[in-house]
GROMACS .gro file of N, CA and C in nm:
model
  420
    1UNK      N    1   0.162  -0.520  -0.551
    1UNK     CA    2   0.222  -0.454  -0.663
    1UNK      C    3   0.266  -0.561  -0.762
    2UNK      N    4   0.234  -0.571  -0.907
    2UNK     CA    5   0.254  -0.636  -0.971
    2UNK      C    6   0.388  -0.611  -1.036
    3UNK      N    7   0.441  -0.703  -1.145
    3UNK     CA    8   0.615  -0.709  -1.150
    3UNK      C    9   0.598  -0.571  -1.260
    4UNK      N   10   0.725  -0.498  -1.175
    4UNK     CA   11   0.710  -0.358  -1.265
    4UNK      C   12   0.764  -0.382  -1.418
    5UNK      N   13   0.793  -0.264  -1.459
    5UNK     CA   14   0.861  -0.268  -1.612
    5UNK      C   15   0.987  -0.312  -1.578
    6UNK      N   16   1.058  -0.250  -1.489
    6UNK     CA   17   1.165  -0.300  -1.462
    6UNK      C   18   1.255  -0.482  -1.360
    7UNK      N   19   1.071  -0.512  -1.347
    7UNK     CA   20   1.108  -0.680  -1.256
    7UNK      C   21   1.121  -0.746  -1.392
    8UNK      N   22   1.212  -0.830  -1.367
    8UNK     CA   23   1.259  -0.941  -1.525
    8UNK      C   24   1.118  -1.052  -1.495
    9UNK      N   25   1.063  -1.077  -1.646
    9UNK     CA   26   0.977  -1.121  -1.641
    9UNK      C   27   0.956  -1.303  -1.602
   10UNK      N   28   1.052  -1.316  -1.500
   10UNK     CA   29   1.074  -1.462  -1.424
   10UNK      C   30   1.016  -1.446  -1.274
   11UNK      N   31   1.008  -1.315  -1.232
   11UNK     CA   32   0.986  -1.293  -1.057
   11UNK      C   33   0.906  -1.186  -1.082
   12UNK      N   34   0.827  -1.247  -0.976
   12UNK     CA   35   0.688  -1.129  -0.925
   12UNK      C   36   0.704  -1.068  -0.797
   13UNK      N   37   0.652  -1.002  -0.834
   13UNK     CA   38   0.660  -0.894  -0.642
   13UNK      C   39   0.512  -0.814  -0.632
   14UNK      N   40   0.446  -0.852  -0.515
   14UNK     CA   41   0.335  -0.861  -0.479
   14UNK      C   42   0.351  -0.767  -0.322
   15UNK      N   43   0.332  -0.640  -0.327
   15UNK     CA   44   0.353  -0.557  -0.142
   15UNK      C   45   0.197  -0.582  -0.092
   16UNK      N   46   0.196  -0.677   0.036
   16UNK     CA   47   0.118  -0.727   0.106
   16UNK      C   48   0.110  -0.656   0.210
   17UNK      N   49   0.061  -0.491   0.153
   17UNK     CA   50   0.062  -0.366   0.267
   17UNK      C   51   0.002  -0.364   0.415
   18UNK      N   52  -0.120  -0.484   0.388
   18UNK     CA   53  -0.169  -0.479   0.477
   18UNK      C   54  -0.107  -0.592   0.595
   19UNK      N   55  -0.007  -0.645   0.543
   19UNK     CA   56   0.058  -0.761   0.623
   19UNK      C   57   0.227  -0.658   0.632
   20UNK      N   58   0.278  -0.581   0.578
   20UNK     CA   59   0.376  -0.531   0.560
   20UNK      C   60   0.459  -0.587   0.507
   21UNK      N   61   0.428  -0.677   0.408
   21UNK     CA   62   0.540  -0.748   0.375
   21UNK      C   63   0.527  -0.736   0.199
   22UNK      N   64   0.631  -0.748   0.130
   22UNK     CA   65   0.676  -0.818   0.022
   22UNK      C   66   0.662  -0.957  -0.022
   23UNK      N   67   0.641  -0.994  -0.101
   23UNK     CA   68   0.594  -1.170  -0.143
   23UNK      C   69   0.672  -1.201  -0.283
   24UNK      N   70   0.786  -1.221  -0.282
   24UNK     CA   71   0.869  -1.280  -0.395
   24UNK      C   72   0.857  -1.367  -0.433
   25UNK      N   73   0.831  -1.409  -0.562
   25UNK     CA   74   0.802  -1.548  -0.665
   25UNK      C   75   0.868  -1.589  -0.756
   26UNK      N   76   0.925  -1.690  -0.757
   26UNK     CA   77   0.982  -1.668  -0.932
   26UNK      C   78   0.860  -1.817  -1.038
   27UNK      N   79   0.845  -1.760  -1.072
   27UNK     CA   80   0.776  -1.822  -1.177
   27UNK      C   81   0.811  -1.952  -1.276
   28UNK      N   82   0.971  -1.992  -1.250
   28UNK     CA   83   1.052  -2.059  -1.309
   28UNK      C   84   1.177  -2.044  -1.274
   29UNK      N   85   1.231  -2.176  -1.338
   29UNK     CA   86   1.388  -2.196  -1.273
   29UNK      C   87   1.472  -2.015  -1.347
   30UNK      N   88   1.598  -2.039  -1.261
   30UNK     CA   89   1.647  -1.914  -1.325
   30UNK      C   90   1.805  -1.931  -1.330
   31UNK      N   91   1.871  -1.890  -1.341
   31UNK     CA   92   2.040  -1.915  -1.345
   31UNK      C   93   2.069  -1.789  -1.303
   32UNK      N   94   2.213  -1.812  -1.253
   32UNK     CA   95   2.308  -1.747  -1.131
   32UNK      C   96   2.283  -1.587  -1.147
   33UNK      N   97   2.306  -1.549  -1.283
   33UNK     CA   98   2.297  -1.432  -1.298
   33UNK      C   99   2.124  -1.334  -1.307
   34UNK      N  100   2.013  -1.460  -1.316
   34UNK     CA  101   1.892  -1.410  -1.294
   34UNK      C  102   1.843  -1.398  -1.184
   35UNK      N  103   1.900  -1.492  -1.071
   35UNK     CA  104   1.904  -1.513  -0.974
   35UNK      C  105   1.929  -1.341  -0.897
   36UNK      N  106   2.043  -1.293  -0.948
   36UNK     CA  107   2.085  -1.189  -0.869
   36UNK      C  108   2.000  -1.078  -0.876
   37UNK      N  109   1.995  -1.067  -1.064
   37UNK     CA  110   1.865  -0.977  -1.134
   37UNK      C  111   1.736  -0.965  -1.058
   38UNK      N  112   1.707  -1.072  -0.989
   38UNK     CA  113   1.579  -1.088  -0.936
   38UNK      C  114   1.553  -1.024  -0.797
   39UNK      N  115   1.659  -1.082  -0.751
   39UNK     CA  116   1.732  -0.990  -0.628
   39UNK      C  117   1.696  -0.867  -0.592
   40UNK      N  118   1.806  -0.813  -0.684
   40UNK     CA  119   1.783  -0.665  -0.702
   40UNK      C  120   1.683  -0.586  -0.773
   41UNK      N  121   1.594  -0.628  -0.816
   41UNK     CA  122   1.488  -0.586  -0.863
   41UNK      C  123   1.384  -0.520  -0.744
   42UNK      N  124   1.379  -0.703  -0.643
   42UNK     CA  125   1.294  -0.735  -0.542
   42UNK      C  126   1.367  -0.608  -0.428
   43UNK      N  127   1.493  -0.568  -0.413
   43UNK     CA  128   1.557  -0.481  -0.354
   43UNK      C  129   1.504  -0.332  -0.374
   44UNK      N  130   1.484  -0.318  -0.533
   44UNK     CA  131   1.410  -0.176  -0.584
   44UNK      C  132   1.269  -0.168  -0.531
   45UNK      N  133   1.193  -0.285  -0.538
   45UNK     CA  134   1.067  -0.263  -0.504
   45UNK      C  135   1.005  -0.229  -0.402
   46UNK      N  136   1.121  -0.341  -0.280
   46UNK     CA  137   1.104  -0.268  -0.152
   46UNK      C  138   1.149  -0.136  -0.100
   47UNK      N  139   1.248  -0.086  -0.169
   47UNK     CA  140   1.297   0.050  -0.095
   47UNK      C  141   1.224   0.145  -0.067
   48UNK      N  142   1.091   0.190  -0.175
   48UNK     CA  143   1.033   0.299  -0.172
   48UNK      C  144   0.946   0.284   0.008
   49UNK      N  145   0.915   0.181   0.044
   49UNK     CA  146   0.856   0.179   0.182
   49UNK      C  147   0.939   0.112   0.306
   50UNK      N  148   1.061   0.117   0.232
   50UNK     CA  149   1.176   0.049   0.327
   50UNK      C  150   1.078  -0.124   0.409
   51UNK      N  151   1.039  -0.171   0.258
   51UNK     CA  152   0.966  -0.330   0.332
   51UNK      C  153   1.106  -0.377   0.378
   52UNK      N  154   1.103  -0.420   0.482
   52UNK     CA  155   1.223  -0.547   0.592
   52UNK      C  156   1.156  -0.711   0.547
   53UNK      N  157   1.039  -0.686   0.602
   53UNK     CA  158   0.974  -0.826   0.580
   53UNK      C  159   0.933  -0.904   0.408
   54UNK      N  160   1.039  -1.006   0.407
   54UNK     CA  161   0.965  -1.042   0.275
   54UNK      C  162   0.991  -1.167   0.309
   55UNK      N  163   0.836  -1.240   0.231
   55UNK     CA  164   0.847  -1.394   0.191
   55UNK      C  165   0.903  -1.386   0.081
   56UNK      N  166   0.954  -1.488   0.063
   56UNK     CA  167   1.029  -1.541  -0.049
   56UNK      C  168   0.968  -1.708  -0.090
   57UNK      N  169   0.922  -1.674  -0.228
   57UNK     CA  170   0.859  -1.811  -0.237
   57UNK      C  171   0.991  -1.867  -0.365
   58UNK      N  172   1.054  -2.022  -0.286
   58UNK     CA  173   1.175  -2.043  -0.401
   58UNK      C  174   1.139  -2.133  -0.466
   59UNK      N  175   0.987  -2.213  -0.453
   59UNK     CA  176   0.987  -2.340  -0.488
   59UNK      C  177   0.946  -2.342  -0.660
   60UNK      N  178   0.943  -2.271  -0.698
   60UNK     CA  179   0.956  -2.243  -0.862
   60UNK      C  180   1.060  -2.196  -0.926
   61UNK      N  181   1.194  -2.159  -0.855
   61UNK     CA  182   1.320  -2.094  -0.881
   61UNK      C  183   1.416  -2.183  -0.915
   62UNK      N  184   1.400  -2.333  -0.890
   62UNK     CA  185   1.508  -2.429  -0.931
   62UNK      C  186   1.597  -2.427  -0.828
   63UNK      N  187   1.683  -2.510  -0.817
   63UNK     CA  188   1.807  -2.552  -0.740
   63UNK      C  189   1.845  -2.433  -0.707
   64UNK      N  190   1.920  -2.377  -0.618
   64UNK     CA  191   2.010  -2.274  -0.588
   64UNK      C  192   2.149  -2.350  -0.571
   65UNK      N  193   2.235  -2.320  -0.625
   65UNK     CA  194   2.402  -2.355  -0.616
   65UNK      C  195   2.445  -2.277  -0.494
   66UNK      N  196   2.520  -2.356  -0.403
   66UNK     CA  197   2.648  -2.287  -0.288
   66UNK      C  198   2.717  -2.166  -0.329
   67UNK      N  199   2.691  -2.098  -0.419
   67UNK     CA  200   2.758  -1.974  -0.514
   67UNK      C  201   2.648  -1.891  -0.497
   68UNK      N  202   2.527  -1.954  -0.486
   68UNK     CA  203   2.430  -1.839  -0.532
   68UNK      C  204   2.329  -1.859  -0.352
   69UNK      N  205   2.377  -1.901  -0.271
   69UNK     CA  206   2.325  -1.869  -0.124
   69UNK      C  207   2.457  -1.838  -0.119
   70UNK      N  208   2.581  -1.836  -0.147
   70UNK     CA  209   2.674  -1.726  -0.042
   70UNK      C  210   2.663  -1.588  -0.141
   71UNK      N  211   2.628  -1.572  -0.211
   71UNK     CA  212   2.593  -1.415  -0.307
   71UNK      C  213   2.492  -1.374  -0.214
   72UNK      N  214   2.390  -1.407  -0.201
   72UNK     CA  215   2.300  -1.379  -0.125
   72UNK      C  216   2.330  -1.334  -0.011
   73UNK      N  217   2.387  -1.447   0.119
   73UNK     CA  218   2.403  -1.406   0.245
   73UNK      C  219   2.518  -1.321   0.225
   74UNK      N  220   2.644  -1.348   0.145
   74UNK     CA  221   2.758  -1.242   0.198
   74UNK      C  222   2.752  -1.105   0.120
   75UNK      N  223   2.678  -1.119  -0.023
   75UNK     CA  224   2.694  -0.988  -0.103
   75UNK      C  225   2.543  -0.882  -0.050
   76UNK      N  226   2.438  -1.012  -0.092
   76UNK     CA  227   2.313  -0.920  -0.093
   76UNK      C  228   2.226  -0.825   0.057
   77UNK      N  229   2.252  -0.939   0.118
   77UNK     CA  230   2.220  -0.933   0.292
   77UNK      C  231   2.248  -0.822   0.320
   78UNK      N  232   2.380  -0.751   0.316
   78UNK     CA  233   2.472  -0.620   0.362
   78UNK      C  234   2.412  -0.518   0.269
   79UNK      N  235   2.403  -0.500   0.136
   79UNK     CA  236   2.361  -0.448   0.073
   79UNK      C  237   2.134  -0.404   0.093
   80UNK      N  238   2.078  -0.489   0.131
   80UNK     CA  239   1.939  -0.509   0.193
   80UNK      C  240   1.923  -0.407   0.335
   81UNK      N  241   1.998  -0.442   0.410
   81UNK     CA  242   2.041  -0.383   0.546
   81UNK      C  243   2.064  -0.210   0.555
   82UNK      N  244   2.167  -0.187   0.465
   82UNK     CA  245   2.176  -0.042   0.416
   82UNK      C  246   2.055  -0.001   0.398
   83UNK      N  247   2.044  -0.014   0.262
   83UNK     CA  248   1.911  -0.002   0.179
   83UNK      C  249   1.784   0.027   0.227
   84UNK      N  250   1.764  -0.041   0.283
   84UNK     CA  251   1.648  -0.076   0.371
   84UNK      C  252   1.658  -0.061   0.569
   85UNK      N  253   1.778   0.003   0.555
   85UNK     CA  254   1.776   0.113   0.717
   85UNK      C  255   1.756  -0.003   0.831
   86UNK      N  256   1.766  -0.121   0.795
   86UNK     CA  257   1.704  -0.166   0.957
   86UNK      C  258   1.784  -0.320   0.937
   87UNK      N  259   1.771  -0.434   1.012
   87UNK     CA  260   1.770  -0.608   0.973
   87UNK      C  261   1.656  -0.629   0.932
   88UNK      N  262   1.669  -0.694   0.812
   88UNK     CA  263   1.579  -0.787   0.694
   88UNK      C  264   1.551  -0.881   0.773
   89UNK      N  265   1.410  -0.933   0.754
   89UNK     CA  266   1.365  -1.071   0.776
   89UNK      C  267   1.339  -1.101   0.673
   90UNK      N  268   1.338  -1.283   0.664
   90UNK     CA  269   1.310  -1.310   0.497
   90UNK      C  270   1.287  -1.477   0.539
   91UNK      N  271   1.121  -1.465   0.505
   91UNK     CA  272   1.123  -1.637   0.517
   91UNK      C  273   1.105  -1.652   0.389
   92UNK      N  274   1.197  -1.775   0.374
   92UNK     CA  275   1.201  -1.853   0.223
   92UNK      C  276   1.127  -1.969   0.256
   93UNK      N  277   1.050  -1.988   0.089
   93UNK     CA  278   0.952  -2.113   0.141
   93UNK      C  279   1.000  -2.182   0.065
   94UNK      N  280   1.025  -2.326   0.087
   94UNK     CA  281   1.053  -2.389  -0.020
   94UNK      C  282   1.010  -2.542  -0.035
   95UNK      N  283   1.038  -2.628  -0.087
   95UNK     CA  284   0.933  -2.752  -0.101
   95UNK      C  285   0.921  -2.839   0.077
   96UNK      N  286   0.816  -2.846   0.089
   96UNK     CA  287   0.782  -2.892   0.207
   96UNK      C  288   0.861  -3.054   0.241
   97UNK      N  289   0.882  -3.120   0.107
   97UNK     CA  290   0.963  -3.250   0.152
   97UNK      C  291   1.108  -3.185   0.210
   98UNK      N  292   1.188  -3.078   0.205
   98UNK     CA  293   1.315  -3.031   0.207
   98UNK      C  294   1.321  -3.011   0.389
   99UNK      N  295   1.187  -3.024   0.462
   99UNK     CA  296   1.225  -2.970   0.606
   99UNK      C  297   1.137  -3.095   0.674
  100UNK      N  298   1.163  -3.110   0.799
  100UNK     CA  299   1.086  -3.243   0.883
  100UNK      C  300   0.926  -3.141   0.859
  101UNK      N  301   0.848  -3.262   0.935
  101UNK     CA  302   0.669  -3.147   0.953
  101UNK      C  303   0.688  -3.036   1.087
  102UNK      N  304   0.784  -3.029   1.146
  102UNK     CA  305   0.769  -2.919   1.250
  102UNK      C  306   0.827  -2.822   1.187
  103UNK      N  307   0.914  -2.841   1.084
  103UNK     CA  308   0.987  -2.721   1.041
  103UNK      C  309   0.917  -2.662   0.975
  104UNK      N  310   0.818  -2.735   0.834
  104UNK     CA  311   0.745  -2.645   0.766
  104UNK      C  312   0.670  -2.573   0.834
  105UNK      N  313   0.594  -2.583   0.971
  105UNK     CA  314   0.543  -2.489   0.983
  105UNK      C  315   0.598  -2.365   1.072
  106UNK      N  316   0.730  -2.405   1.176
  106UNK     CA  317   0.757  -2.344   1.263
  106UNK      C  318   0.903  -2.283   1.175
  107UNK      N  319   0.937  -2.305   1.101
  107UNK     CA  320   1.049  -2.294   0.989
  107UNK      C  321   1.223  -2.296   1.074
  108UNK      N  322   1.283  -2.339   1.007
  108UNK     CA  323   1.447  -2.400   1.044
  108UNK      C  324   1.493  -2.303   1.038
  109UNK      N  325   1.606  -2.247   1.094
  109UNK     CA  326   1.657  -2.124   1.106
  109UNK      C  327   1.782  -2.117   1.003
  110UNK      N  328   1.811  -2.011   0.906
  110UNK     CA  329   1.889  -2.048   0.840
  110UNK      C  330   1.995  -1.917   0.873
  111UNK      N  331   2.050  -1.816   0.869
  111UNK     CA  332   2.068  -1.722   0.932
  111UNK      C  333   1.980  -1.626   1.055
  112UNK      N  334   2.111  -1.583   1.170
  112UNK     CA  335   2.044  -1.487   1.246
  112UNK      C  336   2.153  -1.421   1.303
  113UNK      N  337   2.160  -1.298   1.229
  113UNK     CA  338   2.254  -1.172   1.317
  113UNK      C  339   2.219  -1.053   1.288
  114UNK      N  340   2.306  -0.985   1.309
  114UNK     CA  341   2.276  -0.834   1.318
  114UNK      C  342   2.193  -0.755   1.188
  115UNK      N  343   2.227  -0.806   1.049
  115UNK     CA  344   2.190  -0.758   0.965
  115UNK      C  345   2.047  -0.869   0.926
  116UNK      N  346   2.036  -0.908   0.942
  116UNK     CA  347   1.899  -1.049   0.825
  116UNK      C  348   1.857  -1.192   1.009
  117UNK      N  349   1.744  -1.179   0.958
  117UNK     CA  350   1.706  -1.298   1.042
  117UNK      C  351   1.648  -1.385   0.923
  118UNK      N  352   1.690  -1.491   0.885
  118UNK     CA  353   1.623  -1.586   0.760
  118UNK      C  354   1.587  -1.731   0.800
  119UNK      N  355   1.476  -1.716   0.766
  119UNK     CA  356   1.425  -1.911   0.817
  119UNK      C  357   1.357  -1.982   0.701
  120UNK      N  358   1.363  -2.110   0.691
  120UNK     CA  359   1.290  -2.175   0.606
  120UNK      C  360   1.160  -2.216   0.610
  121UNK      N  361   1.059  -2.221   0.574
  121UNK     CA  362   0.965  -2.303   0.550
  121UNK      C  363   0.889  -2.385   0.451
  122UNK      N  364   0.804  -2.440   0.496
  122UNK     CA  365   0.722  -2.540   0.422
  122UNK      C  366   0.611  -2.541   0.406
  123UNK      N  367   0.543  -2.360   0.461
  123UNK     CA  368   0.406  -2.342   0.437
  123UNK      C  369   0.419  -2.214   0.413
  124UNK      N  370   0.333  -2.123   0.360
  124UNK     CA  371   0.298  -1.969   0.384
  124UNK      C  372   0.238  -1.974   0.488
  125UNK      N  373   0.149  -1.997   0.545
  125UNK     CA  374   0.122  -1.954   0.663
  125UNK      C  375   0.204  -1.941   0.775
  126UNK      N  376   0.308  -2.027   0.775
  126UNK     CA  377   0.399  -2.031   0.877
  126UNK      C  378   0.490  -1.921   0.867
  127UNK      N  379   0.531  -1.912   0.737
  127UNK     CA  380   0.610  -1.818   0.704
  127UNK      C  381   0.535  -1.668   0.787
  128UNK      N  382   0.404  -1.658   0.689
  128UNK     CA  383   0.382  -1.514   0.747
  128UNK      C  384   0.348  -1.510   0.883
  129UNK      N  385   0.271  -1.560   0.950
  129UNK     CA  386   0.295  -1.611   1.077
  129UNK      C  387   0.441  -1.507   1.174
  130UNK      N  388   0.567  -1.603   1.111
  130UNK     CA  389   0.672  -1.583   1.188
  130UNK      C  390   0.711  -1.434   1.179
  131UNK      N  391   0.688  -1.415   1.023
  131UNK     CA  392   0.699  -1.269   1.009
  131UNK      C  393   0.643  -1.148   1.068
  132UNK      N  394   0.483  -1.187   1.119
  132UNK     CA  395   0.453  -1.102   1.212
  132UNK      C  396   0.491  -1.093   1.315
  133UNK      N  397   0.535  -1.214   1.361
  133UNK     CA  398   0.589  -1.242   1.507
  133UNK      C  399   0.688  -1.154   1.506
  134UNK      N  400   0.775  -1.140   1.417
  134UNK     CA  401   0.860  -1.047   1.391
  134UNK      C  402   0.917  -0.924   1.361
  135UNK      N  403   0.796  -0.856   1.318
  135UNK     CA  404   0.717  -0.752   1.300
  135UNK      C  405   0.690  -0.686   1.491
  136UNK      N  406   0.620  -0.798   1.513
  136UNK     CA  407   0.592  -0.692   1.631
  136UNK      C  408   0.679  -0.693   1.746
  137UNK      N  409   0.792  -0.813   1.762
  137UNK     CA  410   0.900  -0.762   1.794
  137UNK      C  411   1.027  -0.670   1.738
  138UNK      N  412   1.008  -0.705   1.658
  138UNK     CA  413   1.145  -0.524   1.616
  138UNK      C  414   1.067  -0.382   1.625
  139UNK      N  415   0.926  -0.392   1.647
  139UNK     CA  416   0.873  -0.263   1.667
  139UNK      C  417   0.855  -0.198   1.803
  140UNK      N  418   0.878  -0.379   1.896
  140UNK     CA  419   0.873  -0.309   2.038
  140UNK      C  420   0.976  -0.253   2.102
   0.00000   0.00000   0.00000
């Protein structure tokens, strides 16, 4: 699915039906408050099929500030969870120098509880990879 009328024209959203997942992009750096915009956009897009699984690609999004990963984990996470009826998975990919070489592909764990399981990586493949892995355990 390409970025609707309503995705701000910095982030794309792509439903990778046949993988079940969501594929978030941003196209360019963004600031705190686009950041969130983007968010919740990516939040609208998934609801209609209740997607859990999304990559998140950040490596075109610019720096993220300590303000704008605790918006995320403490505001958005809880809000995703509702929304979306189940725990979110969400691998974020982000520049491959940022993790050792086992992490990009096996990805670093960045949250894991009840609501969001989130890991990093340094490849898409790894990413989607884990996501299926993940996929077919919350289905068993």
């Amino acid at each position: 699915m390409p970025a609707s009328a309503s995705a701000p024209d910095f982030v794309e959203f792509h439903r990778r039906d046949e993988l079940g997942v969501l594929v978030v992009r941003w196209t360019q750096p963004v600031s705190p408050l686009a950041l969130q915009q983007s968010y919740t956009a990516a939040l609208a897009a998934a609801r209609p099929t209740r997607t859990r699984f999304w990559l998140v690609d950040l490596r075109h999004r610019g720096p993220a500030s300590e303000d704008d990963t605790q918006w995320v984990l403490s505001e958005f996470v809880p809000q995703a969870f509702k929304q979306l009826k189940g725990r979110v998975y969400w691998a974020f990919l982000v520049p491959a120098a940022q993790l050792s070489p086992e992490e990009q592909q096996a990805g670093s764990p960045m949250v894991m509880h009840d609501m969001a399981h989130v890991r990093l990586f340094g490849t898409e493949e790894g990413a989607l990879h884990w996501l299926a892995g993940r996929q077919h355990h919350d289905s068993a």
